Amino acid sequence: MSSPIRPAQPADVPVILRLIRALADYERLTAEVTANETRLHKSLFPDDGSAPMAHCVIADVDGAPVGFALYFFNYSTFLARPGLYLEDLFVQPEFRGRGLGKALLLHLAKLANQRGCGRMEWAVLDWNQPAIDFYKSLGARRMKEWQVCRLAGEALTQYA
Amino acid sequence: MSSPIRPAQPADVPVILRLIRALADYERLTAEVTANETRLHKSLFPDDGSAPMAHCVIADVDGAPVGFALYFFNYSTFLARPGLYLEDLFVQPEFRGRGLGKALLLHLAKLANQRGCGRMEWAVLDWNQPAIDFYKSLGARRMKEWQVCRLAGEALTQYA
């Protein structure tokens, strides 16, 4: 089978936003989604010559997008190398079990290797046991000793 | 007092590497540091026209660099906005207690606001209680429910 994974195009923005919202629903975080098509388009496909803030690949079934992975490059000072950070990965429930999630992940691992990344990282919710088990089976390590701190919204504005 | 914080210059690369190693010692992660000056220089000050992989600011005392913060921009799909990710922040022990760490953090919070970032994030080790208490006092939230998964080195190469 040829890979069903392809880079996202500007015309995919509406479906990417729908998939982001579906992922947030699954993560019980719907209230946190304030993204809109205009900002998403500008982030992924800036028309002012600036670099994209993030990149997106799409999984198609019969020519229709049913899953996506969105990533950016982070940086490790300890390695002095870039890393690939997978921000979101989602496949519509009715299209699961076909290996699309695995294909998206593998596509990005290959890209990370090609780009000289020392590592690939992503975050998982601590109650999402199926995902935790799957990631472990790939050889990924959970960095349990590290906790992410976030200064956001009003707290950030006030502090600054 | 004028801000002792300034953007790093190429001539700072050797001292930045020393500070990265000192931070790793403090985090008991010395063995993980494989960074060298050549790669660090290329990452922060690429001379091939590509964008820097990360950015660095320096805290000076009497004209000598004694602390640094290294950051890059990440991306939130839920917000469809960039975020500022603080990868490293360190002040040499003998220069602590003068507010340099706070000045570095505040400098980056202001930058995050200017750049339209929805949030500023960083990671803390779960045993580093002084840091945890300090970050809490700023209004930062620890995202305890999220755990970072990492596929690195051999495991990444093999998988890809």
PDB file of C-alpha atoms in Angstrom, chain A residues 1 4 59 61 66-67 89-104 134:
ATOM      1  CA  MET A   1       0.000   0.000   0.000  1.00  0.00           C
ATOM      2  CA  PRO A   4      -1.933   7.529   2.740  1.00  0.00           C
ATOM      3  CA  ALA A  59      -4.267  10.893   6.434  1.00  0.00           C
ATOM      4  CA  VAL A  61      -9.160   7.527   2.978  1.00  0.00           C
ATOM      5  CA  VAL A  66      -9.904  11.586   8.123  1.00  0.00           C
ATOM      6  CA  GLY A  67      -6.871  12.155  10.349  1.00  0.00           C
ATOM      7  CA  LEU A  89      -2.447  13.393  16.311  1.00  0.00           C
ATOM      8  CA  PHE A  90      -6.007  12.300  15.669  1.00  0.00           C
ATOM      9  CA  VAL A  91      -7.903   9.872  13.462  1.00  0.00           C
ATOM     10  CA  GLN A  92     -11.689   9.992  13.254  1.00  0.00           C
ATOM     11  CA  PRO A  93     -13.081   7.106  15.339  1.00  0.00           C
ATOM     12  CA  GLU A  94     -14.884   5.500  12.379  1.00  0.00           C
ATOM     13  CA  PHE A  95     -11.579   5.167  10.497  1.00  0.00           C
ATOM     14  CA  ARG A  96      -9.523   3.630  13.277  1.00  0.00           C
ATOM     15  CA  GLY A  97      -8.012   0.150  13.159  1.00  0.00           C
ATOM     16  CA  ARG A  98      -6.581   0.675   9.671  1.00  0.00           C
ATOM     17  CA  GLY A  99      -3.129   1.735  10.822  1.00  0.00           C
ATOM     18  CA  LEU A 100      -3.578   5.423   9.998  1.00  0.00           C
ATOM     19  CA  GLY A 101      -2.394   6.616  13.410  1.00  0.00           C
ATOM     20  CA  LYS A 102       0.676   4.408  13.103  1.00  0.00           C
ATOM     21  CA  ALA A 103       1.298   5.672   9.568  1.00  0.00           C
ATOM     22  CA  LEU A 104       1.131   9.289  10.755  1.00  0.00           C
ATOM     23  CA  PHE A 134       0.882   1.960  22.386  1.00  0.00           C
TER      24      PHE A 134
END
